[in-house]
Coordinates of C-alpha atoms in Angstrom, one line a residue:
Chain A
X1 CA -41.9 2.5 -69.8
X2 CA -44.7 4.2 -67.4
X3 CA -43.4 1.9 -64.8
X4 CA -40.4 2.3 -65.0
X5 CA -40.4 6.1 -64.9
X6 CA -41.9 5.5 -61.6
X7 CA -40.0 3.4 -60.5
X8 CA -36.9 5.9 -61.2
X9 CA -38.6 8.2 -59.1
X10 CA -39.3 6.2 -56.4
X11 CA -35.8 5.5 -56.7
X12 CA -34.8 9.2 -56.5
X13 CA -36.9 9.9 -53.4
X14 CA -35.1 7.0 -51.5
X15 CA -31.8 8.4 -52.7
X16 CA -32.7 12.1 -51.8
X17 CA -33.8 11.0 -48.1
X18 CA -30.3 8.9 -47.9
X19 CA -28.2 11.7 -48.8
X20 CA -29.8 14.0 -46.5
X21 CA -29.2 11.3 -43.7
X22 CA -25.7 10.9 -45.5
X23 CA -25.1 15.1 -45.4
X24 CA -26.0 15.3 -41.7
X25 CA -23.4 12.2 -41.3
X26 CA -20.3 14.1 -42.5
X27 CA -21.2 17.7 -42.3
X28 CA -18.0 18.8 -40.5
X29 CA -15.4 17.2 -43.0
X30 CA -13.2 20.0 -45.3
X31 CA -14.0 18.6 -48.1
X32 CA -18.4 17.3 -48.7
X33 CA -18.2 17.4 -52.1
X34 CA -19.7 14.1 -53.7
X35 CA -19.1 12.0 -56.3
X36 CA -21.9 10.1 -58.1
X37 CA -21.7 6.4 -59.5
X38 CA -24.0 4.7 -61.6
X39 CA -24.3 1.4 -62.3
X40 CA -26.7 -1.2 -64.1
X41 CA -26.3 -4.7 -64.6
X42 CA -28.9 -7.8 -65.5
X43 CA -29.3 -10.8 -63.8
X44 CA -31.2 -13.9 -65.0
X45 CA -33.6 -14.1 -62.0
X46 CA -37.1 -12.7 -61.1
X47 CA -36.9 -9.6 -59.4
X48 CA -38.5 -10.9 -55.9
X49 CA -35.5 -13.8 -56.1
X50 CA -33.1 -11.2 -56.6
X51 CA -34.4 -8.5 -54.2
X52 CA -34.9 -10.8 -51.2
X53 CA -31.0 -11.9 -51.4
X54 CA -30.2 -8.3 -51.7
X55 CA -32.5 -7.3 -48.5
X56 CA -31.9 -10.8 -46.2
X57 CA -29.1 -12.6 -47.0
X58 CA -25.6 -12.6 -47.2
X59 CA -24.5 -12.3 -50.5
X60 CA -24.5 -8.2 -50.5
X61 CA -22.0 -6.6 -53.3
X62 CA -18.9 -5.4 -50.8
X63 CA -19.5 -1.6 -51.6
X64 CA -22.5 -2.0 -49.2
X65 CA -20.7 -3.4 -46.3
X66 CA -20.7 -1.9 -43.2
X67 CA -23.8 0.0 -43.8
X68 CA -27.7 -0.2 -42.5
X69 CA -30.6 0.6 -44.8
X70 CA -32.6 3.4 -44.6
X71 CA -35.5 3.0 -47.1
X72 CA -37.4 -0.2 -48.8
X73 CA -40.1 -0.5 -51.1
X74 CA -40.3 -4.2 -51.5
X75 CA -39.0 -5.6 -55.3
X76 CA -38.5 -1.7 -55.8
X77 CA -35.7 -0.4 -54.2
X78 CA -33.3 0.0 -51.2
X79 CA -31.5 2.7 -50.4
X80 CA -28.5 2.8 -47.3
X81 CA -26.0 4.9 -46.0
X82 CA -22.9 4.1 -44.3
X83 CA -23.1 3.5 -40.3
X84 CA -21.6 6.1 -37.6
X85 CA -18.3 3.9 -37.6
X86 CA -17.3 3.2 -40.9
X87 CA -14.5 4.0 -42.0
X88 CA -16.5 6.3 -44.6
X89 CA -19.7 8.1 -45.8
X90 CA -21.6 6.4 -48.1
X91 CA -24.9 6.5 -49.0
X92 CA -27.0 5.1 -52.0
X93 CA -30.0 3.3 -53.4
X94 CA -31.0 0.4 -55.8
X95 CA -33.8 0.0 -58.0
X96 CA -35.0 -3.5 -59.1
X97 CA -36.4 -3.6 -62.3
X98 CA -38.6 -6.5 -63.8
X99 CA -37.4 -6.4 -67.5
X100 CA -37.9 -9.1 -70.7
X101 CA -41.1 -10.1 -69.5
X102 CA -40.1 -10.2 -66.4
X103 CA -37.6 -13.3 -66.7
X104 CA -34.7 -11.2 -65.7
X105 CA -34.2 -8.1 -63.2
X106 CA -32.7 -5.0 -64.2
X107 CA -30.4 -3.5 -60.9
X108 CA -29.6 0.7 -61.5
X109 CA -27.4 1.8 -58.8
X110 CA -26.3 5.0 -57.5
X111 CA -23.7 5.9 -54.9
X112 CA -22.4 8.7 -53.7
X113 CA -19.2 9.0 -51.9
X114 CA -17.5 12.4 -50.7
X115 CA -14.8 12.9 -53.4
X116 CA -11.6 11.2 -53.8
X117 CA -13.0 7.9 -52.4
X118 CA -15.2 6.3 -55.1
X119 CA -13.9 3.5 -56.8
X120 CA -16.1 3.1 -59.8
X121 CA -14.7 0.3 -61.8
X122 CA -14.7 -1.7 -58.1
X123 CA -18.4 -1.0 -57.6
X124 CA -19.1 -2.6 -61.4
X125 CA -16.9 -5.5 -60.0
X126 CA -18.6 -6.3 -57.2
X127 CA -22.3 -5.8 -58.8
X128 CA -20.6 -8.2 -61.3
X129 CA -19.6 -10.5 -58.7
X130 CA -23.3 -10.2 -57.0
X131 CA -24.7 -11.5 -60.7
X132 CA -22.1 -14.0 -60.5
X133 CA -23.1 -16.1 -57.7
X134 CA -26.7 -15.5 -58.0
X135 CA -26.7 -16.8 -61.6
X136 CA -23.7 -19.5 -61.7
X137 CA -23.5 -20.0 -57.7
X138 CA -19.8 -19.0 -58.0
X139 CA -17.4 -16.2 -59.2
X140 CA -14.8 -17.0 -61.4
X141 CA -11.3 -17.5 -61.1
X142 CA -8.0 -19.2 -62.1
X143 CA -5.5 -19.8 -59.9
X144 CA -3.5 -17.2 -60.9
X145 CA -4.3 -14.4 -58.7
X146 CA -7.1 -12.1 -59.1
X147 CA -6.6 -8.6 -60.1
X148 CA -2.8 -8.9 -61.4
X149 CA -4.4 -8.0 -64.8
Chain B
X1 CA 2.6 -32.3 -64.3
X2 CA 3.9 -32.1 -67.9
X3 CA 2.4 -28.8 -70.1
X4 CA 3.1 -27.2 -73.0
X5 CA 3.8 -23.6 -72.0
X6 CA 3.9 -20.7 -74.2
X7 CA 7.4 -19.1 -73.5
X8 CA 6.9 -15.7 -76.1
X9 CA 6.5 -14.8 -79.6
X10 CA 7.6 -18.2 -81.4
X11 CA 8.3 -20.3 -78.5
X12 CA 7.2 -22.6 -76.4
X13 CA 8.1 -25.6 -74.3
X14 CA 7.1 -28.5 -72.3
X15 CA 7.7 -27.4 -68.6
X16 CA 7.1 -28.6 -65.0
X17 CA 3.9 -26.6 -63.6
X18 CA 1.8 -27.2 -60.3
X19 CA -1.0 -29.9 -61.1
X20 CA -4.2 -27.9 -61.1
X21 CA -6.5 -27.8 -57.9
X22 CA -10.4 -27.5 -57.7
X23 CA -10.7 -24.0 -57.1
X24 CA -15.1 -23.7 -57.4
X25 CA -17.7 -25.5 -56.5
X26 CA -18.9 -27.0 -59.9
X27 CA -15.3 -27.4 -60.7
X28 CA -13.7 -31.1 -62.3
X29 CA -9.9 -32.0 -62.5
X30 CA -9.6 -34.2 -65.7
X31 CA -6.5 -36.3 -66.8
X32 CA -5.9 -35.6 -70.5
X33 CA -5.9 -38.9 -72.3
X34 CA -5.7 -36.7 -75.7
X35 CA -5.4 -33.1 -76.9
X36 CA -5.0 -31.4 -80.2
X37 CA -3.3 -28.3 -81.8
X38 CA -5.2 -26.0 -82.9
X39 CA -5.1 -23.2 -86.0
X40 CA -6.1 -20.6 -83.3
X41 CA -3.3 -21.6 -80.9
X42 CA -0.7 -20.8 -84.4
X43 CA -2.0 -17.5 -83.8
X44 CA -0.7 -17.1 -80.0
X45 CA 2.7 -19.0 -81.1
X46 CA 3.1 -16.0 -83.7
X47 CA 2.1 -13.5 -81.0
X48 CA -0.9 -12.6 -83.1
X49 CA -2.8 -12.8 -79.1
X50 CA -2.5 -9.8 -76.5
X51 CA -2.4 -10.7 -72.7
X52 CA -0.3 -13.7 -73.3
X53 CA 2.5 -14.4 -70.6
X54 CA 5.6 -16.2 -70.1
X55 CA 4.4 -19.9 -68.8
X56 CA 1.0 -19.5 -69.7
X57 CA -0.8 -22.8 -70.3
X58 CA -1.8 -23.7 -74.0
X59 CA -4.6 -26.0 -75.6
X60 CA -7.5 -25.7 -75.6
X61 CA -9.0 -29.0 -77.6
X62 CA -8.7 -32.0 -75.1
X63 CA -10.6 -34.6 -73.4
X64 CA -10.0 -37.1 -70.2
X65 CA -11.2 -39.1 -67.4
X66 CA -12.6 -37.3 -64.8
X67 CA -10.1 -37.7 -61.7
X68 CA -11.9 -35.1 -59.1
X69 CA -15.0 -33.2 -58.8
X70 CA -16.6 -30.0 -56.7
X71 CA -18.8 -30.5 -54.3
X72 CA -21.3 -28.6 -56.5
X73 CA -21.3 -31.0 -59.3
X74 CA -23.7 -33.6 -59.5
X75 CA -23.4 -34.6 -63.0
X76 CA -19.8 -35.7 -63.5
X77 CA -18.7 -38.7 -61.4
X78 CA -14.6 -39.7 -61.1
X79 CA -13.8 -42.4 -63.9
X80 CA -15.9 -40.4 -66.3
X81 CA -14.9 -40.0 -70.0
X82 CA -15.3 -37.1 -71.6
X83 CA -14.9 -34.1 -74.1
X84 CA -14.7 -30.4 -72.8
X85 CA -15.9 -27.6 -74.6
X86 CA -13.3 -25.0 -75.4
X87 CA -15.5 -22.2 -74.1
X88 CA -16.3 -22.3 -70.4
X89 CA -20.0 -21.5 -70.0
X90 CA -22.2 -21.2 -66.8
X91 CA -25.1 -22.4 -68.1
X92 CA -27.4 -20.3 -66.0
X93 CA -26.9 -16.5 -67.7
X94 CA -29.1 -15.3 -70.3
X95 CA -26.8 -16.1 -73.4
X96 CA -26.6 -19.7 -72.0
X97 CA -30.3 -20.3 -72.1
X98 CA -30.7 -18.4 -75.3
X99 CA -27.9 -21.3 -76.5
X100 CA -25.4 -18.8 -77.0
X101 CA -22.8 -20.2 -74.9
X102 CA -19.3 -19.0 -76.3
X103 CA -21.1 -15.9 -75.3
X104 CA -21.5 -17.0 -71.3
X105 CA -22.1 -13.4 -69.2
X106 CA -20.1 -15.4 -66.1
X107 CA -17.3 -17.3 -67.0
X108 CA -14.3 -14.9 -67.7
X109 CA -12.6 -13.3 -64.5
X110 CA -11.5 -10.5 -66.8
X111 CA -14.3 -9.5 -68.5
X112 CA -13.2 -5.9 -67.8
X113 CA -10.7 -6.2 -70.3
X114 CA -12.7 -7.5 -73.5
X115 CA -15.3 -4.7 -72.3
X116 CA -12.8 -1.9 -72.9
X117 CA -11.2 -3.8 -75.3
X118 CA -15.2 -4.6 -77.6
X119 CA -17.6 -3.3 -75.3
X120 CA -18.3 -6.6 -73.8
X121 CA -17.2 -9.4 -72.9
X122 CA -17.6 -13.0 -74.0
X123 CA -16.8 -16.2 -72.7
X124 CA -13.9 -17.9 -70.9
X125 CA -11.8 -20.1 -73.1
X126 CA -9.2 -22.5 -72.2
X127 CA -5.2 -21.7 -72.7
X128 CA -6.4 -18.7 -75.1
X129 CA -4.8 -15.2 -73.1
X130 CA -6.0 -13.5 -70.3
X131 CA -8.3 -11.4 -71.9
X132 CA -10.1 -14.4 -72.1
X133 CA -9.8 -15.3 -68.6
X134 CA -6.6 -16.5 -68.1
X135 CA -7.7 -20.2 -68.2
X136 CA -4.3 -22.6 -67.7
X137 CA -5.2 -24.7 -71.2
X138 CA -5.5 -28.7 -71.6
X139 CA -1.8 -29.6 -73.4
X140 CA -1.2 -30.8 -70.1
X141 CA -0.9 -34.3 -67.7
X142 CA -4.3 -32.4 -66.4
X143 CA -6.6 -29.5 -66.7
X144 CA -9.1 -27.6 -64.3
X145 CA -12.6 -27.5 -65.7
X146 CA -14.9 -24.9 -64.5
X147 CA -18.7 -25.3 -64.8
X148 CA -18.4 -29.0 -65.4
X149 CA -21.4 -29.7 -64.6
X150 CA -22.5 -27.9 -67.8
X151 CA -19.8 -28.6 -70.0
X152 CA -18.2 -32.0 -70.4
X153 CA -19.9 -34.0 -72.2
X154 CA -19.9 -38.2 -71.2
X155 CA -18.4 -40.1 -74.2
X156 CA -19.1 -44.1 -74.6
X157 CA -16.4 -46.4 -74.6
X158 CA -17.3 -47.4 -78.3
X159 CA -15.6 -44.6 -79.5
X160 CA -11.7 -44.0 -79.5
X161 CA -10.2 -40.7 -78.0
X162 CA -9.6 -39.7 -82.1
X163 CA -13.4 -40.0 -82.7
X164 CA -14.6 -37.8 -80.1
X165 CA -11.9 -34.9 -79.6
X166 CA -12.8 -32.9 -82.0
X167 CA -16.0 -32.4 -80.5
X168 CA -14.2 -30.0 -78.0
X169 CA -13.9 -27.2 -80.9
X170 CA -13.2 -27.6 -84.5
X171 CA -16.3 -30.3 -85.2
X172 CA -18.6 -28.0 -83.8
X173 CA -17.0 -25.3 -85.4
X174 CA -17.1 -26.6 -88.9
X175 CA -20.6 -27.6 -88.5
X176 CA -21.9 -23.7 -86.8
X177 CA -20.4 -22.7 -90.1
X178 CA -22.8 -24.6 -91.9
X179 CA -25.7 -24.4 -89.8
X180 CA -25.0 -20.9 -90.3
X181 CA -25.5 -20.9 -93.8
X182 CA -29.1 -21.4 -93.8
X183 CA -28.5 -24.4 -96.4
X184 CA -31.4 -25.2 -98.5
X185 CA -31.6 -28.4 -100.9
X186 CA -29.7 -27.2 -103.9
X187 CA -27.6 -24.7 -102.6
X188 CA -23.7 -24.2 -103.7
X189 CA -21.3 -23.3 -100.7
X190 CA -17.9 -22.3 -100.8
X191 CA -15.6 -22.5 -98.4
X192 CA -12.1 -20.8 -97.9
X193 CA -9.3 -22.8 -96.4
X194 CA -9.0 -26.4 -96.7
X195 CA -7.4 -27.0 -92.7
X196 CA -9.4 -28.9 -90.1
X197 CA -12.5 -26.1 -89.7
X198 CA -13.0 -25.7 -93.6
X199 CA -13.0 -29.9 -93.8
X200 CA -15.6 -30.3 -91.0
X201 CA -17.3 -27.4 -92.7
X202 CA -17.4 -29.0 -96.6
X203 CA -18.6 -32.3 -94.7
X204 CA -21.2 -30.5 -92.7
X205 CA -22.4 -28.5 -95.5
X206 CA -23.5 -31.6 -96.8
X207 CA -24.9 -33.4 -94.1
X208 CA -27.0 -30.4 -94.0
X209 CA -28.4 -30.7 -97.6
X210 CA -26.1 -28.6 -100.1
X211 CA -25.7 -30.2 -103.8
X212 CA -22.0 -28.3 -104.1
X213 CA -19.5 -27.2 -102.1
X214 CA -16.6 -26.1 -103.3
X215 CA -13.3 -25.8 -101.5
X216 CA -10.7 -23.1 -102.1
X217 CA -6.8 -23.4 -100.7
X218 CA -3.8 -24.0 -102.2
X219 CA -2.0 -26.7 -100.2
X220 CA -1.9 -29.7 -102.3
X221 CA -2.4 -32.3 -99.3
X222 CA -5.5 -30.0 -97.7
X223 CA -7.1 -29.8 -101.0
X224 CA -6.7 -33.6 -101.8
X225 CA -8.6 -34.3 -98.6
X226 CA -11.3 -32.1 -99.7
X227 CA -11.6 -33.8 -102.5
X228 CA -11.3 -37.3 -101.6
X229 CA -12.6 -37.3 -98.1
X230 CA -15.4 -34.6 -98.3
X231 CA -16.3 -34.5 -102.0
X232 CA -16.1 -31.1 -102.6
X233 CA -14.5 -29.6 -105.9
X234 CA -11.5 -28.1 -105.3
X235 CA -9.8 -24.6 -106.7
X236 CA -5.9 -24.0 -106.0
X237 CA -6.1 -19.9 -105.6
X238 CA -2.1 -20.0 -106.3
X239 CA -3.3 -21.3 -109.4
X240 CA -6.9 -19.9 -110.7
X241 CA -9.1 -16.6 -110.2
X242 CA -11.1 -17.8 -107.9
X243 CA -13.7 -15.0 -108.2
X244 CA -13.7 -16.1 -111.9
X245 CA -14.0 -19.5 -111.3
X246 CA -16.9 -19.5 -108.9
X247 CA -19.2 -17.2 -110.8
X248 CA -18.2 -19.5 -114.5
X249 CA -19.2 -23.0 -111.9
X250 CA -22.3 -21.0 -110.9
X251 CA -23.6 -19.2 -113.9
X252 CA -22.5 -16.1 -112.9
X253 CA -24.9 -16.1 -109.6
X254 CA -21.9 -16.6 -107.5
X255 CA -22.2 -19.5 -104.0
X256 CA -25.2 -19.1 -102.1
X257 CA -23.3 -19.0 -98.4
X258 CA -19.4 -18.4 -98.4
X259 CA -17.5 -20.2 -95.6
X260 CA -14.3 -17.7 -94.4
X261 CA -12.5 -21.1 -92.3
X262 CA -9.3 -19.0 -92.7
X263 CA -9.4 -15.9 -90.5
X264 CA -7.6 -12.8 -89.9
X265 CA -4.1 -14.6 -90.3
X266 CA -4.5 -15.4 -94.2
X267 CA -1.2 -16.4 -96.0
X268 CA 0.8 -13.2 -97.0
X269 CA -0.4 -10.8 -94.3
X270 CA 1.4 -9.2 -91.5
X271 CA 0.3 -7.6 -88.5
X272 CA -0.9 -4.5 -89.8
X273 CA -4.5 -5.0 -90.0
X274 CA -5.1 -2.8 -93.7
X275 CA -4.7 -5.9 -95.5
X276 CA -5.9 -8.5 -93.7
X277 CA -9.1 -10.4 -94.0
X278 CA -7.9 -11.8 -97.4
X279 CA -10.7 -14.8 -97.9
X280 CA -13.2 -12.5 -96.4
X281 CA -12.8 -9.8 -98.5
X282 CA -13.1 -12.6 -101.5
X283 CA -16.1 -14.7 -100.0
X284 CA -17.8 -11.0 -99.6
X285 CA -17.1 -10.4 -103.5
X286 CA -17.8 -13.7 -104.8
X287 CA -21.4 -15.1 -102.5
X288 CA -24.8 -14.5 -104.5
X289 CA -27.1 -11.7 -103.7
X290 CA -28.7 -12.3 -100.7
X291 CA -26.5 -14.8 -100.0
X292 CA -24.7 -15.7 -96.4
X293 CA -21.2 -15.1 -95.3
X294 CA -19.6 -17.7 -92.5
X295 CA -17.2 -16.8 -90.7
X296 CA -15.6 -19.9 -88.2
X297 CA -12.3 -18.3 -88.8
X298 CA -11.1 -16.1 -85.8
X299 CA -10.4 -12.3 -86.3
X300 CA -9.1 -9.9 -83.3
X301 CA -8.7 -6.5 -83.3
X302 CA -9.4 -4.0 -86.2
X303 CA -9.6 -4.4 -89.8
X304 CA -9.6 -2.0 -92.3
X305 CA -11.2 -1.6 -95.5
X306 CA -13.3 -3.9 -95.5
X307 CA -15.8 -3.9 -98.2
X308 CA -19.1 -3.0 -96.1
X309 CA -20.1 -1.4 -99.9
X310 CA -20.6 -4.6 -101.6
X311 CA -22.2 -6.1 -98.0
X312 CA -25.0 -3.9 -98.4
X313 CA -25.1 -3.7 -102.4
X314 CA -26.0 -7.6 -102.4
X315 CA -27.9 -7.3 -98.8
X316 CA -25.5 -10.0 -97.4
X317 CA -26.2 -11.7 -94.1
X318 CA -23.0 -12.0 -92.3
X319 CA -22.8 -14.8 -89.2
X320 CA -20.0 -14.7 -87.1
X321 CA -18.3 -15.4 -83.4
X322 CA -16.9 -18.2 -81.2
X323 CA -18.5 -21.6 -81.9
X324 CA -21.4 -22.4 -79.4
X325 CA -20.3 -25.6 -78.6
X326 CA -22.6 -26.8 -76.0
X327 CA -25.3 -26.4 -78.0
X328 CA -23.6 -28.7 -80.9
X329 CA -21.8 -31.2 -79.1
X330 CA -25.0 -33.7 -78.4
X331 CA -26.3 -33.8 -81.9
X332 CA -22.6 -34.1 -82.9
X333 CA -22.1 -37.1 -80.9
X334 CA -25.0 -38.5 -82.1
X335 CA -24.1 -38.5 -85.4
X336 CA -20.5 -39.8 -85.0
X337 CA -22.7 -42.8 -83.6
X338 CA -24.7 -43.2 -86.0
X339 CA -21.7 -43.2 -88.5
X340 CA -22.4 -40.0 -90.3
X341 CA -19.4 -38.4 -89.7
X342 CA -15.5 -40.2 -88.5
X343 CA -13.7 -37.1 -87.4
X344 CA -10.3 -38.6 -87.4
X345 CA -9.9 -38.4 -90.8
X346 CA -8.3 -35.0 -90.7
X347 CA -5.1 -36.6 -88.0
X348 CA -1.4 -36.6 -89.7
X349 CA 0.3 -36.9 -86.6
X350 CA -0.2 -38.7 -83.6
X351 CA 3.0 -37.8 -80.8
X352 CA 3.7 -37.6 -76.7
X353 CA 3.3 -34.0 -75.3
X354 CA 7.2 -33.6 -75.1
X355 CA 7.1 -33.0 -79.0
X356 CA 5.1 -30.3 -79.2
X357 CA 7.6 -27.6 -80.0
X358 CA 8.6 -29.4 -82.8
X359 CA 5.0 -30.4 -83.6
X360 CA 4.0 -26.7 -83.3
X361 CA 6.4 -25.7 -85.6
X362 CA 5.4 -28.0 -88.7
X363 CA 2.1 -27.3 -88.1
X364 CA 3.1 -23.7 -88.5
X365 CA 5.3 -24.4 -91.6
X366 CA 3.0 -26.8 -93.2
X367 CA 5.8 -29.3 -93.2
X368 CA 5.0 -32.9 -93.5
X369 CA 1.7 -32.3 -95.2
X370 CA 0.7 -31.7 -91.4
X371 CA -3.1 -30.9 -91.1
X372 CA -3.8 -32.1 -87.6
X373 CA -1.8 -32.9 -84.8
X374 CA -3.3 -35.2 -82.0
X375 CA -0.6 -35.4 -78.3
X376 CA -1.2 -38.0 -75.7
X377 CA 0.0 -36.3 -72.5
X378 CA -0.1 -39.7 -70.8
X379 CA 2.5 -41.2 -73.8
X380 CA 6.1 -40.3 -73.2
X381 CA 9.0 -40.6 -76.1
X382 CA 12.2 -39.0 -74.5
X383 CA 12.6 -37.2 -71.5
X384 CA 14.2 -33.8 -71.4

């Protein structure tokens, strides 16, 4: 548990210095007030497998798009805030967790979006989605079309 | 293509749909050479199922030639034979590897729904609603097979399309209900309901090493089978106290596992869930102390009253949940090879997918002494 208390707090610190970055961003809008979303989720990997196609490649969860990253402590965390042209302010980070022995990876991530524009439920989906292809390769689907239900 | 589509509460009918289309990269397109009717699909037909909808594609218990593969999957060639699982599993997640595949983490597109609806979600199933994914089912010309480089499993040509179904659901079924039970040489197992899961289950029971079983139901054909075919002794509940009856064939110990093969739609309930769980409640009163309860057959929802008292009283160990077929199916195989078990024992009815309203129907109505019913998509009768 000792490591993973300090791993939460490494975790904070990234997150602090992103918001900051992420204040300073949208200081001059009516409304700053923020909303926070959490989110956890497992994935059968190691946590260096899993952090590297976080960091390098191109399977990034879609609530991170348009974004750069700010802080990394490698197979720690990330943290990023939204760039000067998005459409929005975002900022958050991500902590990677080595958990059961360290055959799995545990993800906890926190966003924070000014109010009114954070889809919770879509930010489980797509860290869903991110599980999916790294575990199966693929997300799943039938060929009726997605998100009717 | 030709499918049986479910059309609402006590309908359906066998309609033109689009033929299915490789939609992932570890998908296969089989051509259904034979799919069955299941008990569970009796409880979408009586709109037991939420998140059913008009033209939704049943079955879930078929098996094919492989006619098209993704370019992700390296097992399956075309011209393959073989049996799908009814779950749809990944393979890769942490329930696959710990052999809990009905429980796959990646293989339902609305696991949202089961989350809210149990607090998580388990796997994709085949023509079974779409809060299990949504899956268009295999009581069709062909069906869309996700992760089938996981799944299907390569049947030899030695064995007819009747031996090897049921290894898509109901033999595996039958035989997690006995593995389940922890059977020890000289154990008594009972099991309640005498259709297609509790047959597999009384033969399974003692392929596994049980001196007894005894079989409880109270259709004359079903228990004659379970007489005859699996050599269990049979008790007619229309007819006996069965709680009576088990402890006086027990001396008063009670049977040490209880098989529930019957599920939350036992005879004489309706959809308010306070009386349901009729076996269940019996196989909870009548199993020894310390004993095991099965449970193969499907509940959904909520049920009420349920005797969590005498549970804990006789520190029961109660095994539930979809059937993990992937782990099964091998062994299975092997021992319809070997000769151990001949599945087709439990068909009544061998018909051309165009009757399967009227096949539905018996089955539901137990007309016909109808225990299994077995459709050839490829066969036609009449065309409508």
């Amino acid at each position: 548990m000792k490591r993973t208390n300090k791993m939460i707090a490494i975790g904070a610190g990234a997150a602090v210095v992103a918001y900051v970055a992420g204040r300073r961003l949208t200081s001059d809008t009516d409304d700053d007030r923020l909303i926070g979303v959490r989110e956890s989720i497992r994935i059968e990997l190691p946590v260096e497998d899993v952090y590297r196609i976080w960091r390098y490649l191109d399977a990034l969860p879609r609530f991170r798009h348009n974004t750069e990253i700010v802080g990394a402590i490698e197979n720690r965390t990330l943290s990023w805030r939204s760039r000067a042209d998005a459409d929005s302010a975002m900022w958050g980070c991500v902590l990677f967790a080595a958990v059961r022995t360290g055959r799995s990876t545990q993800l906890s991530v926190d966003v924070q979006y000014p109010a009114g524009r954070a889809p919770s439920p879509a930010i489980r989906e797509d860290l869903r989605h991110f599980k999916q292809v790294l575990e199966a390769g693929e997300v799943p689907r039938t060929a009726a079309a997605a998100g009717e239900w | 293509m030709q499918a049986v589509c479910y059309e609402g509460k006590g309908s359906i009918r066998v309609e033109t749909v689009p033929d299915p289309a490789i939609l992932n990269p570890r998908d296969a397109i089989v051509r259904v050479t034979a799919t069955a009717i299941c008990g569970s699909d009796l409880q979408i037909y009586e709109g037991y199922i939420p998140t059913m909808r008009k033209g939704d594609v049943l079955g879930h218990e078929f098996m094919g030639d492989v006619v098209e593969v993704g370019r992700d999957n390296r097992r399956l060639n075309v011209g393959d034979r073989v049996v799908v699982p009814f779950t749809i599993a990944c393979g890769r997640c942490y329930f696959c590897r710990e052999q809990l595949w009905s429980l796959c983490d990646n293989s339902n597109p609305n696991a949202w729904m089961a989350e809210k609806l149990y607090g998580h979600s388990a796997s994709g199933l085949f023509g079974y609603s779409h809060l299990y994914g949504g899956y268009p089912g295999g009581q069709a010309e062909y069906a869309r097979v996700p992760f089938a480089d996981v799944g299907p499993l390569k049947v030899p040509a030695t064995l007819s399309d009747e031996q090897v179904l049921f290894l898509s659901d109901i033999l595996p079924t039958g035989y997690m209900a006995a593995d389940n039970c922890r059977i020890r040489p000289g154990d008594t197992i009972a099991v309640w309901g005498c259709g297609p899961v509790g047959q597999f289950a009384i033969k399974s029971a003692y392929l596994l090493g049980a001196e007894h079983v005894i079989a409880i139901d109270r259709f004359p054909e079903r228990l004659a089978l379970a007489a005859t075919h699996g050599g269990a002794e049979t008790l007619d509940y229309s007819n006996v106290d069965v709680l009576e009856a088990l402890r006086d064939l027990t001396g008063g110990q009670g049977p040490d596992a209880c098989i529930d093969a019957v599920g939350f739609e036992a005879h004489g309930t309706t959809c308010d869930a306070t009386h349901q769980g009729h076996a269940l409640r019996q196989a909870i009163g009548a199993c020894r102390k310390g004993g095991t309860v099965s449970i193969p057959g499907v509940y959904g929802g909520w049920l009420d009253r349920f005797p969590l008292g005498a549970a804990f009283a006789k520190g029961l160990t109660l095994k539930m949940g979809q059937t993990h077929v992937h782990k099964y199916m091998p062994l299975l195989l092997d021992r319809i090879e070997r000769g151990d078990i001949d599945p087709s024992f439990i068909v009544t009815h061998r018909v051309a997918l165009d009757e399967a309203p009227a096949m539905y129907r018996m089955f539901r109505d137990k007309h016909d002494a109808c225990i299994k019913v077995v459709m050839n998509p490829q066969r036609r009768t009449h065309h409508g």
